[in-house]
Coordinates of C-alpha atoms and ligand atoms in Angstrom, one line a residue:
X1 CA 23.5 23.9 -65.1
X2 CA 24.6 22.2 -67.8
X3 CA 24.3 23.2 -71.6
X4 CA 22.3 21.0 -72.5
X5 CA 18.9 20.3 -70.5
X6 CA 17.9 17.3 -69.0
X7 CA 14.0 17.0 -68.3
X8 CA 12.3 14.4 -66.2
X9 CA 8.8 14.2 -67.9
X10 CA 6.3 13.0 -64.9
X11 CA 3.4 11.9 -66.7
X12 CA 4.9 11.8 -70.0
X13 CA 1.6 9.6 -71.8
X14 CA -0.5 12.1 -70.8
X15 CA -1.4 15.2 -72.9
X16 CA 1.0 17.4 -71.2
X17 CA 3.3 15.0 -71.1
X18 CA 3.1 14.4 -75.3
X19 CA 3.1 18.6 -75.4
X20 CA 6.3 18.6 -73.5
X21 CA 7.8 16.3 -75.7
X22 CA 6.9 18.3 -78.8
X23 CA 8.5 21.2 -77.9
X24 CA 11.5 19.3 -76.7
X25 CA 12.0 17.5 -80.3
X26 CA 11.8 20.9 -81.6
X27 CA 15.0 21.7 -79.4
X28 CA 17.7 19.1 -79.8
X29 CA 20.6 21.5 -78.8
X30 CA 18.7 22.8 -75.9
X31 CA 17.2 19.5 -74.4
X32 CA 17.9 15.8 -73.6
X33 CA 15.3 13.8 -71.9
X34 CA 16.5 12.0 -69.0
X35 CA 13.6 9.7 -68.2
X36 CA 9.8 9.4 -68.8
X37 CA 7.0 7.9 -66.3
X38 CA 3.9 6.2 -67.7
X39 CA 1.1 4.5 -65.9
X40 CA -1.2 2.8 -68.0
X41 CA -0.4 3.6 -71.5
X42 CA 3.0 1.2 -72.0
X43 CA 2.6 1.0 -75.6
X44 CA 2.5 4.9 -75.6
X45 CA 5.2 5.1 -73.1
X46 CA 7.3 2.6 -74.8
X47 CA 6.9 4.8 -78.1
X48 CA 8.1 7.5 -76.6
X49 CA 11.1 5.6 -74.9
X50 CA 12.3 4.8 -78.7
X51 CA 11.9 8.0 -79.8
X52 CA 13.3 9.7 -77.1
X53 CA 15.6 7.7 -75.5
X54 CA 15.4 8.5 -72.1
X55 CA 17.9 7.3 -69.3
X56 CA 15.0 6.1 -67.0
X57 CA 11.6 5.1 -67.6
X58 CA 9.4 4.6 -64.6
X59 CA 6.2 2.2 -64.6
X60 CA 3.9 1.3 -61.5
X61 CA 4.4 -1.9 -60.9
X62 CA 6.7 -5.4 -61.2
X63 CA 4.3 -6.3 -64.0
X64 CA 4.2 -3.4 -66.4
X65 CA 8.2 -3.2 -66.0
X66 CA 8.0 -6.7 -67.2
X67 CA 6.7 -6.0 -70.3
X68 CA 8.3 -2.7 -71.1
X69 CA 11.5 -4.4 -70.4
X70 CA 10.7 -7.1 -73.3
X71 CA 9.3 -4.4 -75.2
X72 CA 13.0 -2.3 -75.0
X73 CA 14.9 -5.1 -75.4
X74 CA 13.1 -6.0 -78.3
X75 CA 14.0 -2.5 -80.4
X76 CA 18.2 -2.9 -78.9
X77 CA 16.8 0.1 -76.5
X78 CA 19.0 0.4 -73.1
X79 CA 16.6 2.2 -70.9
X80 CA 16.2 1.5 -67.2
X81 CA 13.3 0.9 -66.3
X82 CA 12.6 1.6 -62.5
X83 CA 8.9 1.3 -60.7
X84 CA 6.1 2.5 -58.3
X85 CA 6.4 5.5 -56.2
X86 CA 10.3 5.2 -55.3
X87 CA 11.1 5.1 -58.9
X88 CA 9.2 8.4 -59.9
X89 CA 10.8 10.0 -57.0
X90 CA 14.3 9.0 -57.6
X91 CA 14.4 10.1 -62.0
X92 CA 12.3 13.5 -60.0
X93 CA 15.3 14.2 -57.7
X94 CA 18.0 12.5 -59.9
X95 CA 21.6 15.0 -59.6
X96 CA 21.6 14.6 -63.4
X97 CA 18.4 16.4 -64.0
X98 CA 18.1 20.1 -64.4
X99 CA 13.9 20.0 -64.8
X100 CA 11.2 18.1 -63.9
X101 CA 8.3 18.5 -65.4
X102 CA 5.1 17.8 -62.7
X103 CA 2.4 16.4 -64.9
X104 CA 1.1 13.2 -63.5
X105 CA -3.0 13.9 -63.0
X106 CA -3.8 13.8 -58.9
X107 CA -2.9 13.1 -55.7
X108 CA -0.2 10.9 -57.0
X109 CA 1.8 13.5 -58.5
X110 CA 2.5 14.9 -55.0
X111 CA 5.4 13.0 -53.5
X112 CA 7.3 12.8 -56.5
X113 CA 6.5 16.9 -57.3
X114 CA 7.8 17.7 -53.9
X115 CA 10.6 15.1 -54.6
X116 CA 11.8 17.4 -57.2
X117 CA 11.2 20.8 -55.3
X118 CA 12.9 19.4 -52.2
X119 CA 16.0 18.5 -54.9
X120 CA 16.2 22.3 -55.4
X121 CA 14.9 21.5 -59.1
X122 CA 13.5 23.5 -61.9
X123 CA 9.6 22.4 -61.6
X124 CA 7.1 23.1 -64.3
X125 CA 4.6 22.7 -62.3
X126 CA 1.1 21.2 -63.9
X127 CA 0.3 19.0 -61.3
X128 CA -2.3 21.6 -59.7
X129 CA -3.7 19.2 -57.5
X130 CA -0.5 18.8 -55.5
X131 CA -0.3 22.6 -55.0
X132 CA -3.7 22.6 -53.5
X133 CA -3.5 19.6 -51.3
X134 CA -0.5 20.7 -49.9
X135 CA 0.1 24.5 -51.0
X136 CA 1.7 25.6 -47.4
X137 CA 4.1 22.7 -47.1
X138 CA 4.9 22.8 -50.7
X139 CA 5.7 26.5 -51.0
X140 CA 8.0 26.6 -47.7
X141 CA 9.5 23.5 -49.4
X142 CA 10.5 25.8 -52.3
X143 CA 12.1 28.8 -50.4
X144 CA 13.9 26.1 -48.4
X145 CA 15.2 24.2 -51.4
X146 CA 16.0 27.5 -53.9
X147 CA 13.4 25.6 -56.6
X148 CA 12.4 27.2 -59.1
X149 CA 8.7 26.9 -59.3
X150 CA 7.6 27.5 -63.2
X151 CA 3.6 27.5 -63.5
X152 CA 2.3 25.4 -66.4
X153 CA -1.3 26.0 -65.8
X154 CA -2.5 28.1 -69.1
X155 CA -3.9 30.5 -66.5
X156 CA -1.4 30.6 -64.4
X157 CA 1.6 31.3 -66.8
X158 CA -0.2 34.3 -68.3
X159 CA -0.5 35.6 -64.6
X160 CA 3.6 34.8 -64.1
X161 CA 4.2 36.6 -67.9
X162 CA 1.9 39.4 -66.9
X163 CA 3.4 40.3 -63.3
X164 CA 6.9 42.8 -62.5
X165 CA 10.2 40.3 -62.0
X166 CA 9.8 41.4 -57.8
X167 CA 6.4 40.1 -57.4
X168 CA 7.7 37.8 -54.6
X169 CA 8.1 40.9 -52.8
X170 CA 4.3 41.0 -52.2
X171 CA 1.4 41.5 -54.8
X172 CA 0.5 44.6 -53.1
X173 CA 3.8 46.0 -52.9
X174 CA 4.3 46.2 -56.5
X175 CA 1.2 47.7 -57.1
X176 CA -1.6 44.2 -57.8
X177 CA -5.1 45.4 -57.4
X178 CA -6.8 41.7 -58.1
X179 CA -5.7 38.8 -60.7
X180 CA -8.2 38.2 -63.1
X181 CA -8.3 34.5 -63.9
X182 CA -10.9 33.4 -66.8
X183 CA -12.0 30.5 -67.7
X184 CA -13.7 29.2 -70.6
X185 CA -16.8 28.3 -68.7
X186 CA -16.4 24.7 -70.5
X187 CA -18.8 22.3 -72.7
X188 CA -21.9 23.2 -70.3
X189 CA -21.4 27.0 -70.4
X190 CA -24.7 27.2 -72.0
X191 CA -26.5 24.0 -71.0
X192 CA -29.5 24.4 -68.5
X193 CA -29.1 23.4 -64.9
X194 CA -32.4 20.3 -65.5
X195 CA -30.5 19.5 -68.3
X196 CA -27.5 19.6 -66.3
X197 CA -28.8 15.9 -64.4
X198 CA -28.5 14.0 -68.1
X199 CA -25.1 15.2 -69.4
X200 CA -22.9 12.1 -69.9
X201 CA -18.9 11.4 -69.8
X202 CA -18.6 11.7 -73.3
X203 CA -20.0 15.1 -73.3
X204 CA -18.5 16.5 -70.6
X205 CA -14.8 15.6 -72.1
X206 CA -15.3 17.2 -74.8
X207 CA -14.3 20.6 -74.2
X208 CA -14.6 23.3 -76.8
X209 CA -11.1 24.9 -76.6
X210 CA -9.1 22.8 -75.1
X211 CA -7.7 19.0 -75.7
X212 CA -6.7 17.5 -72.3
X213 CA -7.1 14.3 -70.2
X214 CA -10.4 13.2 -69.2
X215 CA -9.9 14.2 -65.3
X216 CA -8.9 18.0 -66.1
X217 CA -11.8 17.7 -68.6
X218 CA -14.7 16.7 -66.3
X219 CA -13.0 19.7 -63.3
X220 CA -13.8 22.0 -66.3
X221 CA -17.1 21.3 -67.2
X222 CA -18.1 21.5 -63.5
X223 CA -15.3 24.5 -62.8
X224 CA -13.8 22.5 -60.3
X225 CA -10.9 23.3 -62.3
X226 CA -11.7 27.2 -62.1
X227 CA -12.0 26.3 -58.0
X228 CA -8.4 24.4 -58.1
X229 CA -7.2 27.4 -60.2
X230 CA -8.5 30.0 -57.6
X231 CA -6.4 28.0 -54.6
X232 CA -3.2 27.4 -57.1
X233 CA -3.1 31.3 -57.7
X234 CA -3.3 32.1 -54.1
X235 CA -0.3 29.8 -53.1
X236 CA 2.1 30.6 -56.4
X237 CA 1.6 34.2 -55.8
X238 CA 1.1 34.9 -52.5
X239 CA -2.5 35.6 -53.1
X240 CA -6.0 36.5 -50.9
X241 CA -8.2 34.4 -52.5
X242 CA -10.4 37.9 -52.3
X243 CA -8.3 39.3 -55.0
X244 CA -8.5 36.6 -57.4
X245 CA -11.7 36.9 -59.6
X246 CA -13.1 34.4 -62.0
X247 CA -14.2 35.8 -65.6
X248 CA -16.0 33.5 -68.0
X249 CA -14.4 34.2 -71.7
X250 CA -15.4 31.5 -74.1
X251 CA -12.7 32.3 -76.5
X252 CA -10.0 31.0 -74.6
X253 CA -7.8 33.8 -76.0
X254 CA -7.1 35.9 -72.5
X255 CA -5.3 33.2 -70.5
X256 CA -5.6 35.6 -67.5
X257 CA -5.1 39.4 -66.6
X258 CA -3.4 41.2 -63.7
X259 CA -5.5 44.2 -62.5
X260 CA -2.9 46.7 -61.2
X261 CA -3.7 49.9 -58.9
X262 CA -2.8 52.7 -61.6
X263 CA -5.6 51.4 -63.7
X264 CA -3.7 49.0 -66.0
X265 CA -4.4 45.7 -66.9
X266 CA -2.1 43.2 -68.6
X267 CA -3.3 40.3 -70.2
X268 CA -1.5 37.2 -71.8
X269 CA -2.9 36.3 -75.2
X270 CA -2.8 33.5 -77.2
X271 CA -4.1 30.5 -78.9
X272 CA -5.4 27.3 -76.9
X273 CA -2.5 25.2 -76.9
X274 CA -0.9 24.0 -74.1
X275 CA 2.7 24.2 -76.1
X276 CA 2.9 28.0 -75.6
X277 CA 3.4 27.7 -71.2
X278 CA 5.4 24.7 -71.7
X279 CA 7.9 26.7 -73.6
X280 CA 7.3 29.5 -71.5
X281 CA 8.0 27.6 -68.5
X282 CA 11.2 25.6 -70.1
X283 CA 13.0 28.2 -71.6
X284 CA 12.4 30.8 -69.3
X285 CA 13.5 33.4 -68.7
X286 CA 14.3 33.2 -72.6
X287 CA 11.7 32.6 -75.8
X288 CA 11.9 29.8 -77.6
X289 CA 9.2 28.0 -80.6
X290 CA 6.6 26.1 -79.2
X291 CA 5.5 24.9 -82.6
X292 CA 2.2 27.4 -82.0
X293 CA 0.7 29.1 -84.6
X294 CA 0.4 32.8 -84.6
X295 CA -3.0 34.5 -83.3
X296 CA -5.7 35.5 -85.9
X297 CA -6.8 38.0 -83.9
X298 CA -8.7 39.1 -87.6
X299 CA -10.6 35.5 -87.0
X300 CA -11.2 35.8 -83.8
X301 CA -12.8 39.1 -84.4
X302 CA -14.2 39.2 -80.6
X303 CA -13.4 38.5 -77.0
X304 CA -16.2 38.2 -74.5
X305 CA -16.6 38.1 -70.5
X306 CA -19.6 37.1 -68.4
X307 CA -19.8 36.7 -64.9
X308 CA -19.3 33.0 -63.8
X309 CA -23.2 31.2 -62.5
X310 CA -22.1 30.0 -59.3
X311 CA -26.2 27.9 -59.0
X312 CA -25.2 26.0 -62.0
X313 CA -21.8 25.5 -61.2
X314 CA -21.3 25.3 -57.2
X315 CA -18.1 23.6 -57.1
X316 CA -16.4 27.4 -57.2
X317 CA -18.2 28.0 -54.4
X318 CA -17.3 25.4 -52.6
X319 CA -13.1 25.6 -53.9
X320 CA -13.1 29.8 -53.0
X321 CA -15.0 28.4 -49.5
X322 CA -12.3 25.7 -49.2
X323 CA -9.3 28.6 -50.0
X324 CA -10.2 30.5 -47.4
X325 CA -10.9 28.4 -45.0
X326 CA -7.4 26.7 -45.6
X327 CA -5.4 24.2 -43.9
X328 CA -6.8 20.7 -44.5
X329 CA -10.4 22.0 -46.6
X330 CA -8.5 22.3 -50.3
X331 CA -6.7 18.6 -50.0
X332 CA -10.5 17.9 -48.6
X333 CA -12.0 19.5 -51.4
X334 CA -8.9 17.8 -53.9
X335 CA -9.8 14.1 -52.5
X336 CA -13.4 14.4 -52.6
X337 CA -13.4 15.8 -55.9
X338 CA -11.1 13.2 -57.3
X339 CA -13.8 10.1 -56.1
X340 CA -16.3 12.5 -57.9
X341 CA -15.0 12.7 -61.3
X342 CA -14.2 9.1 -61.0
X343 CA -17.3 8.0 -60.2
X344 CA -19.1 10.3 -62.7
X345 CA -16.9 9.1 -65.4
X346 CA -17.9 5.3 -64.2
X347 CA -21.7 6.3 -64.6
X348 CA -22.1 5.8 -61.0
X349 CA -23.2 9.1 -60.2
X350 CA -25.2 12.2 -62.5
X351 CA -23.1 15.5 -63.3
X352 CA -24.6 17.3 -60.3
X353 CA -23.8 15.0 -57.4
X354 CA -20.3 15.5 -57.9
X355 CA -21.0 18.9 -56.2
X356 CA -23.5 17.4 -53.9
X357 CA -21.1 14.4 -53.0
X358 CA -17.8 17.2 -52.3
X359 CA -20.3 19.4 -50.5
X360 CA -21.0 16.7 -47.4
X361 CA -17.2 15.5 -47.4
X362 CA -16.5 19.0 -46.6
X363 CA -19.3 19.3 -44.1
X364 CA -18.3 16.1 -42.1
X365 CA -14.7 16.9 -43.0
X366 CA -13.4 19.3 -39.7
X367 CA -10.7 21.6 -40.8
X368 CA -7.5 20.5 -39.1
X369 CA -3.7 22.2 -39.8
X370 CA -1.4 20.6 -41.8
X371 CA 1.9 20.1 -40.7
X372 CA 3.4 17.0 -42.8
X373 CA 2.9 15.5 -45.6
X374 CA 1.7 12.8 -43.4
X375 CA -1.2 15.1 -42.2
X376 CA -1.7 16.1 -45.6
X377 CA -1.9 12.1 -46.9
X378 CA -4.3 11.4 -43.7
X379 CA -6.5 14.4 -44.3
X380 CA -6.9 13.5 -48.2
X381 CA -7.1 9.7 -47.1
X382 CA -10.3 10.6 -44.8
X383 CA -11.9 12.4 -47.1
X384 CA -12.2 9.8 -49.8
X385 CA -13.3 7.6 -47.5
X386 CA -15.8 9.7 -46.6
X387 CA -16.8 10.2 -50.1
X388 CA -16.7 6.5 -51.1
X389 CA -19.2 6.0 -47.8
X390 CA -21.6 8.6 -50.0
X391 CA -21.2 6.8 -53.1
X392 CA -22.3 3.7 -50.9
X393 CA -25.5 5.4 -50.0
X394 CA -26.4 7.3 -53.4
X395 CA -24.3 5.9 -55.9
X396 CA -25.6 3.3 -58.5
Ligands
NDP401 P1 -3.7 12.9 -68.6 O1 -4.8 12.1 -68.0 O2 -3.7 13.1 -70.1 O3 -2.3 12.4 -68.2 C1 -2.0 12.0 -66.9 C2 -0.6 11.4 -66.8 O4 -0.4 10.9 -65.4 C3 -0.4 10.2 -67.7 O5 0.9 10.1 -68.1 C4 -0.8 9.0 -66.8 O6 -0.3 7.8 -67.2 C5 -0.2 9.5 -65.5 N1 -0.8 8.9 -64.3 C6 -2.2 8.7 -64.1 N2 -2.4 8.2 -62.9 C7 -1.1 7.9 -62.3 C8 -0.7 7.4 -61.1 N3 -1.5 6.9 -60.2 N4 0.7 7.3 -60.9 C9 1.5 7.8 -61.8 N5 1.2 8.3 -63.0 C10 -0.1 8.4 -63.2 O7 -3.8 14.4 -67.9 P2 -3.3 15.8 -68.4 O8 -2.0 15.7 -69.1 O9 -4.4 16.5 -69.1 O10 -3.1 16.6 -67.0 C11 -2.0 16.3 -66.2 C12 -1.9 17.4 -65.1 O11 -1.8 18.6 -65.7 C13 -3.2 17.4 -64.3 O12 -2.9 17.7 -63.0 C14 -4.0 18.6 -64.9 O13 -4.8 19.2 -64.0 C15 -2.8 19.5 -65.3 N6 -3.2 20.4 -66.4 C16 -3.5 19.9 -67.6 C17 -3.8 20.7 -68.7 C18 -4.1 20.2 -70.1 O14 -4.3 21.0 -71.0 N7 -4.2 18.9 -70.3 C19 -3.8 22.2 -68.5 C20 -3.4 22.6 -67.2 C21 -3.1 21.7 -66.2 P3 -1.0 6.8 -68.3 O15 -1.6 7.8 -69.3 O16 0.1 6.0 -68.9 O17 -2.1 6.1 -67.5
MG402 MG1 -5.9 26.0 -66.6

């Protein structure tokens, strides 16, 4: 590796994406950025490209290159600009890069994650969603490849920071009772399950801890994201989803805990900003500033736990069903969910069908094993078809 970093940014107009970049500028000696990928946000992404300077920048389409080409050219900027899928892939797996950092929202993360894991490169994984549709495939492509498979997810990191240096050995072998994951139990922690029906978009993006896209945000007010969590723990640490239990802390503070057999338990604290894995994750296994303010632990003054309300918030149900049931049911559960949260965000559905609308995917959905990515694409393909068919029939 060289001295100096270079970082592929996957998802770089997103909020991960803008985090990464801040604690990069804060380490100009450390790391370079070799190219940033954008979707729909090209006056964002080209922003970045002129701040940044990337090698690459990747865009979806002939059209969007277009304009970010004029836009370059424009500001005397000399960035490529490559596009759609095999462009992603390609600044992912490039022989120049030393990280990738996987935080494109959805299915459409997965080929270029695995791109990057198949590469043999350091991932930072946020991209949950491509851990759950594909957790088997994607974790045997990581022992093949020598990756080195960094968790992003707040939770998830904590769980990495809290656990011995050996914990591939086995959780049980070095002494992991359960992982406690916790979860801030979202903008509808409190709200009624009638009043549940009339919660809007607007509402359920507006999370009280946390700033993040509005996908992530809508999987936390229904816990989907809690459900995705639960699967992602199992495949990063060789987990039974038995042993991995869901505590509602409001606070945001406790990231996660590791429950080990002597009676300890180690937590990871800190405040609710996505800065502090990142630079975790990039630096590691050394420290470095993430630009995060110390805790207040004075102003916090208290850290509560309750039990998560599975009635008002079935999609955990549904995501612990789905983990251990494995094979095809979590990219089943992944695909269905994603037509949810779109279709809720469209005002096409109410908050509670998106539970409803995963539920009968998964019903009609038989579990098959997955094999290929190709299985895994076919599985996640039938299941939004399935769940489009729904929204045909009780959608507005
Ligand atoms: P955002 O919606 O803010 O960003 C998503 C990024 O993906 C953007 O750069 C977007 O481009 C790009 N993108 C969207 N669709 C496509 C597509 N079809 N092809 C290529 N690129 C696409 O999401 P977040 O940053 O909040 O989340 C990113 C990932 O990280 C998610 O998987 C989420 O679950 C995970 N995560 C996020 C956390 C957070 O705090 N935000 C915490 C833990 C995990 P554009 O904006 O230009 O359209
Ligand atoms: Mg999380």
């Amino acid at each position: 590796m060289s001295q100096v970093q270079r970082i592929t940014v996957l998802g770089a107009t997103g909020s991960i994406g803008l985090s990464t970049l801040d604690v990069i500028a804060r380490h100009p000696e450390r790391y370079q950025v070799f190219a940033l990928t954008g979707y729909s946000r090209l006056d964002e992404l080209l922003a970045l490209c002129l701040r940044h300077r990337p090698a690459y920048a990747v865009v979806p389409d002939a059209r969007s290159a277009s304009r970010l080409r004029d836009g370059l050219a424009a500001a005397g900027c000399d960035c490529e600009v490559l596009e759609g899928e095999a462009g992603l892939c390609q600044v992912a797996c490039a022989s120049e890069v030393d990280a990738v950092m996987a935080a494109i929202v959805g299915a459409a993360g997965l080929r270029p994650t695995l791109a990057a894991v198949r590469a043999g490169k350091k991932v930072l994984l946020a991209n949950k969603e491509a851990l759950v549709m594909s957790g088997a495939l994607f974790m045997q492509a990581v022992r093949d490849s020598g990756a080195v498979l960094l968790p992003i997810d707040s939770e998830h990191n904590a769980i990495f920071q809290c656990l011995p240096g050996d914990y591939s050995r086995g959780l049980a072998q070095v002494g992991v009772r359960r992982i406690l994951l916790t979860a801030s139990g979202g903008p509808f922690r409190e709200t009624s399950a009638g009043a549940l029906r009339d919660v809007t978009p607007e509402q359920a993006c507006a999370h009280p801890n946390w700033s993040m896209g509005r996908k992530i945000s809508v999987d936390s007010a229904s816990m989907m994201n809690k459900g995705l969590e639960l699967i992602e723990a199992c495949w990063l640490f060789d987990a039974a989803p038995s042993i991995v239990e869901v505590v509602v802390h409001p606070q945001s503070v406790i990231h996660s805990l590791v429950d080990y057999v002597d009676g300890s338990v180690l937590a990871q604290l800190g405040n609710p900003d996505m800065r502090t894995p990142i630079a975790n994750a990039l630096a590691w296994p050394q420290r470095i500033d993430s630009g995060v303010a110390p805790l207040d632990l004075f102003a916090i003054a208290r850290l509560d736990f309750q039990a998560p309300d599975e009635q008002r918030f079935p999609c955990l149900r549904l995501a612990r069903a789905a983990a251990e049931a494995g094979n095809s049911a979590p990219a089943v559960l992944n695909a269905a969910n994603e037509v949810a949260v779109e279709a809720f965000l469209q005002g096409r559905i109410r908050f509670p069908e998106i539970a409803s609308m995963i539920e009968q995917v998964l019903e009609q959905e038989p579990v098959v094993a997955l094999a290929s990515l190709e299985a895994v694409f076919a599985a996640d393909q039938r299941a939004r078809e399935h769940a489009q068919a729904w929204l045909r029939r009780h959608g507005r």
